[in-house]
Amino acid sequence: MTADAAIKPESGRRLHRLHPFSSLTAHEIVTAATIVRQNAGLRHLVDADSVVTKAITLLEPPKHLMVQYLDIEHGDTLQDERFTIPRRAEVQYCIKGTTQMYTSVVCLALAQESSQVTEPKHHQGIMDPIEHAVFFDVVGSSPEWAAAVSSLGLPADVELSYEPWPYGADKDTGPNPPRYIRGVAYARGLSGSHPETNKFSFPLPLCPVVDVAKKAVVRIDPMPTDGIANERISSPSSGPNWTTGTALDGCQPNDYHPDLLPPSRQDLRPLHLVQPEGVSFTVTDGSLVEWQKWQFRVRFDFREGIVLHDVRYDDRSLFYRLSLSEMTVPYADPRSPYHVKQGFDLGDAGAGAVANSLRLGCDCLGSIYYFDGVVNTMEGGAITIPNAICLHEEDGGVLWKHTNDKTKAAVSARSRVLVIQTTMTLGNYDYILAWRFDQAAGITYEVSATGIVSTNLIDPGTSSRWGTVVSPRALAQNHQHLFCVRLDPAIDGYQNSVQVEESVPLPLDDEVNIYGNAWEVKKRHIEKSGFEDADPLCNRTFKIVNETKINSISGNPTGYKIIAPPSQMLLAHPSSVAAKRAKFAQHHLWVSKYRDGDLWAGGKFTTNSYEETDGLSSYVARAENVRNDDLVVWVTMGITHIPRVEDFPVMPTEKLRLTLKPADFFSRNPAIDVPTNVQNLPSRHAMAAGA
Ligand SMILES: [Cu+2]
């Protein structure tokens, strides 16, 4: 059976009770894995247990079918007249100990594998826990590595810890780098030391490179530690410790865990977020969130983490799908092997796969609704990440206010924000990823970067042009975090355009700009798929509009404005592998024509990638019409991170925001009907007057 045959709409009887946009269930994941493992075992003449299911994700229905489905769902058609779209899963797998990747599609309703392809050789799968386990076994029992470590003069009972990094491609390896793991090594402390000791204060100047297929240490790379003599860097004041007289001499403990810190400050009084009548949102059908006039579906995905579907406001469609597509973190240090330091957190690992279990009162304050996340294991099972997504309301400050200057009467409404967020941890860094819905029909995607900056050892009394010394002898290299957010719009329908507006001064003349104050807004539309760059100097603004729906007040098409920071784009040289594999990170805004499966800004397979060949740059290279068409907008934003001493031992959250705001979509401020007082527990003065 072909994939298409498996997804024909079927009237009447519902084959599957789950909504097409529901997260894959544990049962579905195991069903898909079992079918693929059995079939792959026969196909490749191996035991089914040798089949490694790297990633299992929902294969969304073709959009043309889903649009019909949603039209019926939001229309007046009775439930039993709806058609059903069988659910499908996509399974990426390989055979244990090999790198060749395969992708299968399983029709879950029929419990059948409907297609299977052999991926090109350069498509490497995620670095998985099985490979990591092999890596740890190999370094733990390697006499070469033990000898190398002993040359550092470390105490015999030192405990080591590793950050496994993909080998990485460069111009020497070409497009098929070996699938080795680089074990960026740290001393976690001495035997018996607290398990939460911050290892990033004690980087080792050596790195084992492990061939996980051959289960062997291939070589041991020296990690450059040279710096520029800097007499302003003083000797550590904390005195000697277990590193004294070793290669790590001078490194000092620098901890974040409260067990290892002096008592915390004592002058904070409780701050409670109280919702005495409960929350104002509902969650039904497992995935449908309704809050105020908002309505959308939430899905948890192995790769993308949170995916939002069918986002609507007051029964008008806004977005078919919202997601983080990819992010990359390239480092600036040219000294080998640092030159290959570059992560693609979604493609290399999966935002869902490395999602945290969130905790009440810490990650989210107030009355919280949690969604569990279910992800596949490499062995074909499914595991639940409890509380992977949290949903809650926050106070958002003043929503709107006016004081009548004559009467002094003030009217103001307090803003409430609905937040849906997840947190991913990959090695040293943690990212809190949140969609924030407001009462003025705005949506903000917020990235909060926190965690620990990646460190390497640097010679005593030196600093570096490649980063900042953030703790004695610990260099945090300069790097960038570049995020690509995928916006699949449905502004009052699925045929949209992107309008570019620039505010430009007019030349002085004797007819119009007589006094020199004049400027105007120039408008153009993006006609063909491609990219644009931000230009704050002309206030370049991008709007997604529906040219067939006109706002009767302004006469403008209904639209949503994209407000994104004009971040610095990727700094790596365009000819470098770092740049070629992250073309999406070279321009701020991209518009592609919608095609099913065009989801991956950096390509579907990013691990050890050499060049982005099947990602966003390929989608737009088709040079298709994107005006009054089904289009996708991709926004790249980022942080050029020059580490500060204050970013260590754990970094205060650094926020990055993308806001989608209605622009001539409504006939007035859509938040005008928000009540001006909904607080049952009135606020009070903090202190008596004069206190
Ligand atoms: Cu950073």
XYZ file of C-alpha atoms and ligand atoms in Angstrom:
692
model
C 0.000 0.000 0.000
C 1.321 3.449 -0.809
C 1.350 6.280 1.674
C -1.363 8.068 -0.282
C -3.690 5.098 -0.245
C -3.425 4.983 3.517
C -4.668 8.495 4.004
C -7.755 8.677 1.853
C -10.523 10.319 3.798
C -13.198 7.909 4.805
C -16.709 9.099 5.480
C -18.776 7.888 8.362
C -17.176 5.490 10.799
C -14.237 6.943 12.693
C -11.204 4.716 12.395
C -9.362 6.401 15.179
C -10.662 8.508 17.992
C -7.564 10.687 18.296
C -7.550 14.074 16.636
C -5.144 14.211 13.668
C -3.118 16.804 15.591
C -2.926 14.847 18.856
C 0.506 13.858 20.121
C 1.594 10.334 19.344
C 0.553 8.091 22.210
C 2.793 5.519 23.847
C 0.685 2.827 22.199
C 1.113 4.398 18.766
C 4.863 4.803 19.245
C 5.281 1.190 20.291
C 3.018 0.016 17.455
C 5.062 1.925 14.879
C 8.352 0.768 16.369
C 7.290 -2.863 16.551
C 6.161 -2.955 12.923
C 9.313 -1.260 11.679
C 11.624 -3.379 13.809
C 9.996 -6.567 12.543
C 10.019 -5.477 8.899
C 13.499 -4.000 9.080
C 14.797 -7.134 10.732
C 13.562 -9.187 7.778
C 14.702 -6.621 5.228
C 18.217 -6.265 6.580
C 18.533 -9.859 7.801
C 19.168 -8.859 11.383
C 17.494 -9.510 14.666
C 14.693 -7.022 15.360
C 16.553 -6.033 18.517
C 19.385 -4.723 16.345
C 17.066 -2.124 14.840
C 17.570 1.230 16.555
C 14.507 3.479 16.387
C 16.220 6.852 16.469
C 13.197 9.107 16.226
C 9.473 8.454 15.953
C 7.282 11.412 15.125
C 3.752 12.078 13.989
C 3.598 12.325 10.221
C 0.992 14.994 9.886
C -1.773 14.542 7.343
C -1.412 16.329 4.019
C -2.529 19.894 4.501
C -5.137 19.787 1.758
C -6.948 17.072 3.709
C -6.488 18.753 7.067
C -7.916 21.995 5.735
C -11.092 20.132 4.771
C -11.111 18.425 8.146
C -10.752 21.708 10.009
C -13.399 23.400 7.893
C -15.812 20.673 8.906
C -14.645 20.732 12.515
C -15.274 24.447 12.810
C -18.426 24.380 10.731
C -21.887 23.182 11.538
C -21.487 19.654 10.219
C -22.543 17.018 12.686
C -19.900 14.863 14.301
C -20.862 11.653 12.506
C -20.592 13.326 9.127
C -16.943 14.157 9.559
C -14.393 12.166 7.728
C -11.491 10.537 9.481
C -7.845 10.873 8.605
C -5.870 7.828 9.700
C -2.864 8.697 11.807
C 0.637 7.949 10.611
C 4.026 7.838 12.280
C 7.410 8.396 10.725
C 10.206 6.204 12.051
C 13.875 7.005 11.514
C 15.968 3.951 12.186
C 19.337 2.353 11.647
C 20.933 -0.980 12.403
C 22.927 -0.971 15.621
C 26.622 -0.276 15.050
C 26.067 1.223 11.587
C 25.355 4.734 10.378
C 23.087 4.107 7.377
C 19.710 5.705 8.084
C 16.292 4.582 6.878
C 12.923 6.259 7.149
C 9.673 4.332 7.311
C 6.101 5.509 7.429
C 3.614 3.480 9.418
C -0.120 3.804 8.966
C -1.231 3.367 12.561
C -4.859 2.652 11.821
C -3.924 -0.234 9.536
C -0.831 -1.219 11.541
C 1.142 -1.349 8.299
C 4.416 0.072 7.091
C 3.336 2.076 4.065
C 6.714 3.230 2.793
C 10.408 2.854 3.482
C 13.360 4.743 2.051
C 17.110 4.413 2.375
C 18.542 7.808 3.197
C 21.587 9.209 1.382
C 24.841 8.308 3.113
C 25.432 11.840 4.408
C 22.141 11.788 6.342
C 23.315 10.798 9.806
C 20.834 10.196 12.606
C 20.839 11.752 16.053
C 23.581 10.833 18.488
C 21.588 8.449 20.618
C 21.787 7.129 24.185
C 23.064 3.744 22.968
C 26.036 5.434 21.308
C 26.582 7.569 24.379
C 26.603 4.459 26.571
C 29.193 2.841 24.292
C 31.258 6.017 24.461
C 31.221 6.011 28.275
C 32.154 2.311 28.368
C 35.036 2.820 25.954
C 36.590 5.803 27.717
C 36.012 4.187 31.094
C 38.048 1.127 30.139
C 40.605 2.631 27.766
C 44.228 2.268 28.948
C 45.329 4.948 26.438
C 42.882 7.414 27.880
C 43.786 6.452 31.451
C 47.462 7.032 30.622
C 46.682 10.394 29.047
C 44.712 11.454 32.106
C 47.500 10.327 34.423
C 49.893 12.608 32.524
C 47.848 15.519 33.862
C 48.945 14.687 37.403
C 45.401 14.594 38.713
C 44.701 12.798 42.001
C 44.077 9.080 41.582
C 40.521 9.389 42.834
C 39.521 12.194 40.485
C 36.122 11.652 38.867
C 35.833 12.591 35.224
C 32.758 13.639 33.316
C 32.182 14.069 29.594
C 30.053 16.075 27.225
C 29.698 13.891 24.111
C 29.815 16.084 20.992
C 29.317 14.899 17.412
C 32.588 14.680 15.511
C 31.582 17.458 13.116
C 32.378 17.999 9.469
C 34.944 20.431 8.119
C 36.573 21.095 4.773
C 38.994 18.230 5.391
C 36.408 15.573 6.231
C 34.087 16.450 3.364
C 30.414 15.493 3.494
C 30.897 12.137 5.205
C 32.776 12.704 8.459
C 33.333 9.621 10.588
C 30.691 9.002 13.186
C 33.007 9.467 16.118
C 32.160 11.084 19.424
C 34.349 13.775 20.903
C 34.276 13.500 24.667
C 34.782 17.033 25.913
C 36.203 16.135 29.302
C 35.912 17.696 32.743
C 37.010 16.754 36.228
C 33.873 16.556 38.299
C 35.777 16.496 41.548
C 37.303 13.871 43.773
C 35.662 10.622 44.670
C 32.872 11.223 47.148
C 32.454 14.861 46.215
C 28.942 16.228 45.927
C 27.244 14.888 42.781
C 26.135 18.396 41.810
C 29.643 19.845 41.743
C 29.957 22.112 38.689
C 32.324 20.262 36.390
C 32.543 23.194 33.972
C 34.965 24.847 36.425
C 37.479 22.059 35.747
C 37.931 21.524 31.992
C 40.551 19.025 30.861
C 43.078 19.898 28.154
C 42.555 16.520 26.449
C 39.651 15.057 24.532
C 39.154 11.376 23.692
C 37.771 10.707 20.214
C 35.800 7.472 20.200
C 34.667 5.293 17.322
C 31.457 3.913 18.784
C 31.031 1.329 16.010
C 34.479 -0.141 16.668
C 34.229 0.583 20.392
C 37.689 2.093 20.466
C 39.478 5.318 21.295
C 40.654 6.543 17.889
C 42.967 9.203 19.243
C 43.299 11.729 22.006
C 43.148 15.337 20.876
C 44.956 18.024 22.809
C 42.573 20.891 23.515
C 44.399 24.179 22.911
C 44.838 26.160 26.113
C 47.065 28.976 24.882
C 46.107 32.525 25.702
C 47.503 36.013 25.637
C 49.506 36.951 28.727
C 47.312 39.235 30.778
C 48.784 40.574 33.989
C 45.405 41.965 35.006
C 44.206 38.432 35.629
C 45.145 37.830 39.233
C 45.841 34.516 40.881
C 42.798 32.932 42.414
C 42.230 34.112 45.933
C 40.550 30.942 47.115
C 43.822 29.171 47.699
C 45.013 25.675 46.882
C 42.709 22.765 46.315
C 42.952 19.323 44.752
C 44.059 20.836 41.443
C 47.237 22.299 42.964
C 50.323 20.985 41.214
C 48.268 19.370 38.445
C 47.532 20.428 34.882
C 44.408 22.098 36.269
C 46.363 24.083 38.860
C 44.440 27.243 39.671
C 40.982 26.003 38.684
C 38.563 26.806 41.464
C 35.195 25.360 42.464
C 32.437 27.586 41.143
C 29.102 26.063 42.017
C 25.437 26.822 41.530
C 23.812 24.055 43.533
C 22.500 25.390 46.866
C 24.099 22.497 48.763
C 27.478 23.851 47.714
C 26.841 27.523 48.316
C 26.769 29.680 51.440
C 23.257 30.253 52.829
C 21.051 32.064 50.330
C 19.762 35.567 51.001
C 17.163 35.652 53.749
C 15.179 38.816 53.056
C 12.641 37.507 50.539
C 9.036 37.231 51.683
C 6.585 34.913 49.923
C 4.917 36.003 46.693
C 1.800 33.969 45.952
C -0.034 33.775 42.694
C -3.590 32.977 43.735
C -6.458 32.069 41.427
C -9.248 31.526 43.966
C -11.813 30.573 41.331
C -9.458 28.448 39.277
C -7.912 29.047 35.910
C -9.608 30.749 32.974
C -8.580 28.175 30.383
C -9.829 24.722 29.504
C -8.115 21.709 27.985
C -10.348 19.180 26.266
C -9.894 16.299 23.858
C -6.343 15.911 25.178
C -4.954 18.733 23.076
C -7.513 21.492 22.580
C -6.752 24.613 24.602
C -9.341 27.352 24.881
C -8.695 30.578 26.714
C -10.635 33.792 26.341
C -11.109 34.044 22.569
C -8.102 31.870 21.788
C -8.263 28.310 20.610
C -5.468 26.008 19.491
C -4.187 22.437 19.625
C -1.004 21.503 21.484
C 1.188 18.648 20.418
C 4.379 17.289 21.944
C 6.933 16.165 19.407
C 10.195 14.250 19.776
C 12.039 16.738 17.597
C 10.195 20.038 17.853
C 9.009 19.930 21.459
C 5.851 22.071 21.436
C 3.948 22.268 18.164
C 0.825 24.426 18.006
C -1.834 23.665 15.436
C -4.892 25.470 14.139
C -4.470 28.667 16.133
C -7.671 30.702 16.061
C -8.951 33.868 17.675
C -12.642 34.595 18.086
C -13.343 31.858 15.557
C -11.069 33.391 12.917
C -8.097 31.389 11.713
C -4.625 32.823 12.324
C -2.013 30.090 12.021
C -2.180 26.560 10.694
C 0.968 25.619 12.582
C 3.574 27.279 14.829
C 6.867 25.696 15.856
C 10.539 26.137 16.498
C 12.121 24.524 13.453
C 15.804 24.529 14.336
C 18.500 26.293 16.267
C 22.237 26.333 15.884
C 25.016 27.312 18.269
C 28.276 27.855 16.358
C 31.444 28.780 18.254
C 34.037 31.327 17.141
C 37.301 29.717 18.267
C 39.309 28.662 15.166
C 41.762 26.410 17.013
C 41.179 22.783 16.072
C 39.162 20.927 17.303
C 37.108 23.881 18.562
C 36.377 24.854 14.954
C 33.760 22.074 14.705
C 31.961 23.121 17.874
C 28.445 23.727 16.592
C 25.185 22.294 17.858
C 21.833 21.869 16.109
C 19.763 21.100 19.137
C 16.588 19.984 17.376
C 18.159 18.005 14.563
C 21.046 16.564 16.592
C 19.004 15.622 19.657
C 15.347 16.728 19.605
C 13.706 19.395 21.746
C 11.128 16.856 22.917
C 13.664 14.108 23.480
C 15.630 16.289 25.902
C 12.638 18.040 27.501
C 12.641 18.446 31.277
C 9.960 17.338 33.710
C 8.737 20.688 34.983
C 8.110 21.334 38.646
C 5.345 23.250 40.360
C 6.427 26.511 41.911
C 9.826 26.502 40.218
C 9.444 26.326 36.482
C 5.889 27.607 36.558
C 4.186 29.653 39.249
C 0.485 29.551 40.074
C -2.181 27.113 38.917
C -0.595 24.891 36.322
C -1.932 22.393 33.836
C 0.700 19.937 32.685
C 0.871 17.872 29.548
C 3.077 14.807 29.722
C 5.387 14.172 26.803
C 5.801 10.725 25.304
C 8.896 9.920 23.276
C 10.320 6.784 21.745
C 13.289 4.900 23.072
C 16.043 3.590 20.847
C 14.860 0.057 21.639
C 11.387 0.621 20.223
C 9.651 1.474 23.457
C 7.991 4.635 24.676
C 8.745 6.638 27.771
C 6.704 9.353 29.383
C 8.299 12.618 30.425
C 5.912 13.728 33.168
C 4.955 17.412 33.043
C 6.883 18.084 29.848
C 4.709 21.058 28.874
C 3.144 23.494 31.286
C 0.165 25.713 30.647
C -0.652 28.561 32.962
C -1.752 32.165 33.239
C 0.477 35.044 34.214
C -0.100 38.657 34.977
C 1.174 40.668 32.030
C 1.358 44.182 33.436
C -0.871 46.961 32.192
C -2.854 45.966 29.116
C -4.161 49.434 28.335
C -4.832 52.605 30.258
C -5.969 56.153 29.837
C -6.402 58.965 32.283
C -8.753 61.687 31.109
C -6.624 64.747 31.479
C -9.629 66.922 32.233
C -11.616 64.751 34.633
C -8.604 62.815 35.950
C -10.702 59.645 35.614
C -8.411 56.723 34.894
C -9.489 53.510 33.204
C -7.059 50.649 32.922
C -7.144 46.945 32.296
C -4.664 44.489 33.652
C -3.165 42.108 31.112
C -3.401 38.365 31.469
C -1.104 36.131 29.457
C -1.567 32.451 28.700
C 1.807 30.729 28.652
C 2.572 27.326 27.209
C 6.161 26.330 27.698
C 8.710 23.593 27.777
C 12.347 23.438 28.828
C 15.048 21.534 27.048
C 18.487 20.727 28.389
C 21.239 19.679 26.063
C 24.575 19.292 27.799
C 25.542 22.587 29.335
C 22.713 24.782 28.054
C 19.055 24.976 29.041
C 16.406 26.699 26.957
C 12.962 27.664 28.192
C 10.762 27.840 25.112
C 7.378 29.515 25.502
C 4.434 30.613 23.415
C 2.653 33.508 25.120
C -0.876 34.491 24.134
C -2.221 37.872 25.148
C -5.634 39.500 25.322
C -4.949 41.937 22.493
C -4.725 38.951 20.123
C -0.929 38.956 20.130
C 1.321 35.908 20.261
C 4.899 36.027 21.493
C 7.438 33.265 21.096
C 10.002 33.628 23.847
C 13.316 31.860 24.186
C 15.057 32.119 27.542
C 18.602 30.839 27.331
C 20.087 29.734 30.619
C 22.275 26.947 31.948
C 26.046 26.911 31.901
C 28.331 28.327 29.252
C 30.575 25.717 27.660
C 34.126 26.041 28.993
C 37.616 24.996 27.983
C 40.898 25.185 29.872
C 43.112 28.244 29.404
C 46.687 28.807 30.572
C 47.101 30.594 33.910
C 47.416 34.373 33.716
C 46.154 34.577 30.155
C 43.049 35.751 28.390
C 41.840 34.992 24.888
C 40.593 36.779 21.818
C 38.154 33.883 21.384
C 36.173 34.296 24.577
C 36.041 35.381 28.197
C 37.690 33.815 31.211
C 34.631 33.292 33.421
C 36.213 31.327 36.259
C 39.889 30.769 37.058
C 41.386 28.974 34.030
C 37.967 28.382 32.452
C 37.496 30.048 29.083
C 33.956 30.451 27.751
C 34.293 30.879 24.004
C 32.296 33.416 22.026
C 29.400 31.868 20.164
C 25.980 32.537 18.727
C 22.541 31.065 19.376
C 20.402 31.301 16.252
C 16.792 30.141 16.325
C 14.524 29.642 13.334
C 10.815 29.871 14.111
C 8.439 28.449 11.535
C 5.156 30.294 11.041
C 2.591 28.585 8.840
C -0.023 31.306 8.586
C -3.742 31.124 7.957
C -4.660 34.770 8.340
C -8.401 34.702 7.663
C -7.735 31.756 5.351
C -4.854 29.852 3.822
C -4.031 32.176 0.910
C -1.761 34.846 2.341
C 0.932 37.292 1.238
C 3.895 38.915 2.933
C 3.923 42.681 2.771
C 7.107 44.630 3.452
C 6.810 48.159 4.787
C 9.628 50.669 5.075
C 9.357 54.099 6.638
C 11.472 56.463 4.584
C 12.097 60.213 4.689
C 10.996 62.256 1.699
C 13.442 64.544 -0.067
C 13.062 68.228 0.585
C 11.120 69.940 -2.181
C 8.865 72.900 -2.795
C 5.682 70.903 -3.284
C 5.276 68.260 -0.570
C 8.101 68.241 1.928
C 8.401 71.969 2.236
C 9.253 71.899 5.946
C 11.393 68.754 5.889
C 9.383 66.751 8.409
C 7.748 64.369 5.946
C 8.287 60.669 5.695
C 6.085 57.954 4.341
C 5.559 54.223 4.415
C 6.572 52.399 1.253
C 4.943 49.046 0.689
C 5.830 46.092 -1.460
C 4.943 42.428 -1.531
C 7.207 39.405 -1.631
C 6.315 37.694 -4.900
C 8.682 34.712 -5.043
C 10.052 32.441 -2.350
C 13.306 33.788 -0.944
C 14.707 35.728 1.969
C 14.800 39.251 3.350
C 16.918 40.936 5.970
C 15.921 43.200 8.809
C 16.701 46.885 8.480
C 15.904 48.847 11.616
C 17.197 52.027 9.980
C 14.140 52.076 7.710
C 11.908 50.281 10.212
C 11.505 47.431 7.738
C 8.402 45.587 8.881
C 6.986 42.330 7.625
C 3.273 41.620 7.699
C 1.437 38.482 6.798
C -1.737 39.691 5.112
C -4.800 38.319 3.419
C -5.213 40.522 0.375
C -8.730 39.256 -0.184
C -9.971 40.304 3.266
C -10.107 44.053 3.732
C -10.404 45.915 6.997
C -13.358 48.217 6.474
C -11.956 50.886 8.781
C -8.519 51.309 7.197
C -9.130 49.784 3.794
C -6.003 47.687 4.346
C -5.846 43.914 4.062
C -6.271 42.069 7.342
C -2.916 41.012 8.671
C -0.497 40.120 11.394
C 2.740 42.010 11.887
C 5.962 40.153 12.702
C 8.030 41.917 15.324
C 11.411 40.234 15.591
C 14.757 41.510 16.819
C 17.143 42.526 14.009
C 19.693 40.123 15.440
C 23.187 39.718 14.130
C 23.158 36.754 11.768
C 25.707 33.945 11.512
C 29.274 35.261 11.633
C 31.109 32.220 10.248
C 32.560 32.788 6.769
C 30.043 31.892 4.038
C 32.454 29.306 2.624
C 32.839 27.556 5.986
C 31.076 24.330 6.832
C 29.639 26.103 9.886
C 27.868 28.540 7.562
C 26.987 26.146 4.761
C 25.174 23.825 7.141
C 23.182 26.688 8.656
C 22.065 28.799 5.737
C 18.838 29.502 7.584
C 20.926 31.473 10.084
C 22.166 33.925 7.468
C 18.974 35.916 6.860
C 16.226 37.182 9.115
C 13.083 36.278 7.248
C 12.371 33.647 4.672
C 9.198 32.915 2.749
C 8.614 29.549 1.133
C 5.658 28.078 -0.666
C 3.978 25.472 1.491
C 4.778 21.859 0.787
C 3.995 18.952 3.063
C 7.144 17.921 4.912
C 9.012 21.210 4.478
C 9.618 21.542 8.194
C 13.351 21.635 8.791
C 15.263 24.887 8.507
C 18.665 23.206 8.749
C 17.634 20.078 6.870
C 16.097 16.945 8.246
C 19.449 15.394 9.152
C 21.800 17.828 10.857
C 24.136 15.551 12.801
C 27.608 15.916 11.280
C 26.035 17.689 8.308
C 28.368 19.295 5.792
C 25.878 21.475 4.000
C 22.219 22.378 4.320
C 20.923 20.680 1.200
C 17.394 19.717 2.139
C 16.463 22.592 4.399
C 15.084 26.084 4.156
C 17.542 27.287 1.521
C 16.378 24.418 -0.696
C 12.710 25.166 -0.082
C 13.058 28.773 -1.200
C 15.366 27.899 -4.109
C 12.308 26.599 -5.962
C 11.509 30.275 -6.626
C 7.781 29.654 -6.384
C 4.977 32.161 -6.157
C 4.243 33.156 -2.579
C 1.762 35.941 -3.186
C -1.871 35.183 -2.444
C -0.736 31.651 -1.913
C -0.230 29.020 0.773
C 3.078 30.210 2.170
C 5.319 29.634 5.174
C 7.292 32.364 6.932
C 10.506 31.511 8.748
C 12.021 33.982 11.187
C 15.626 33.681 12.350
C 16.660 35.526 15.477
C 19.567 35.102 17.782
C 22.031 36.134 20.391
C 25.704 36.790 19.734
C 26.943 35.638 23.087
C 30.133 37.183 24.377
C 30.173 35.465 27.759
C 30.287 37.576 30.887
C 31.791 36.548 34.195
C 28.211 36.860 35.468
C 27.158 34.068 33.084
C 28.995 31.634 35.357
C 28.483 29.300 37.171
C 24.963 29.485 35.763
C 23.689 32.068 33.355
C 20.829 34.425 34.266
C 18.162 33.886 31.598
C 18.781 35.790 28.396
C 15.503 36.430 26.585
C 14.752 36.623 22.917
C 11.248 37.410 21.675
C 9.305 37.232 18.449
C 5.852 38.828 18.531
C 2.964 38.387 16.133
C 0.559 41.261 16.486
C -2.701 41.960 14.652
C -2.389 44.766 12.107
C -5.732 45.948 10.749
C -7.161 42.551 11.589
C -9.828 43.916 13.954
C -12.056 46.953 13.827
C -10.729 48.326 17.110
C -8.506 47.386 20.037
C -9.522 43.747 20.543
C -8.807 44.026 24.263
C -11.351 46.798 24.826
C -13.730 44.274 26.376
C -11.263 43.041 28.981
C -12.813 43.900 32.344
C -11.063 46.679 34.168
C -11.201 44.905 37.512
C -11.216 41.128 37.934
C -9.147 40.881 41.081
C -11.085 39.367 43.959
C -8.168 39.888 46.264
C -7.426 43.581 45.989
C -3.858 44.739 45.876
C -2.680 46.810 48.776
C -0.041 49.364 49.550
C 3.337 47.815 50.269
C 4.025 50.120 53.181
C 2.195 52.761 55.131
C 2.709 56.252 53.774
C 5.942 57.721 54.998
C 7.345 54.355 55.999
Cu 25.448 31.367 24.883
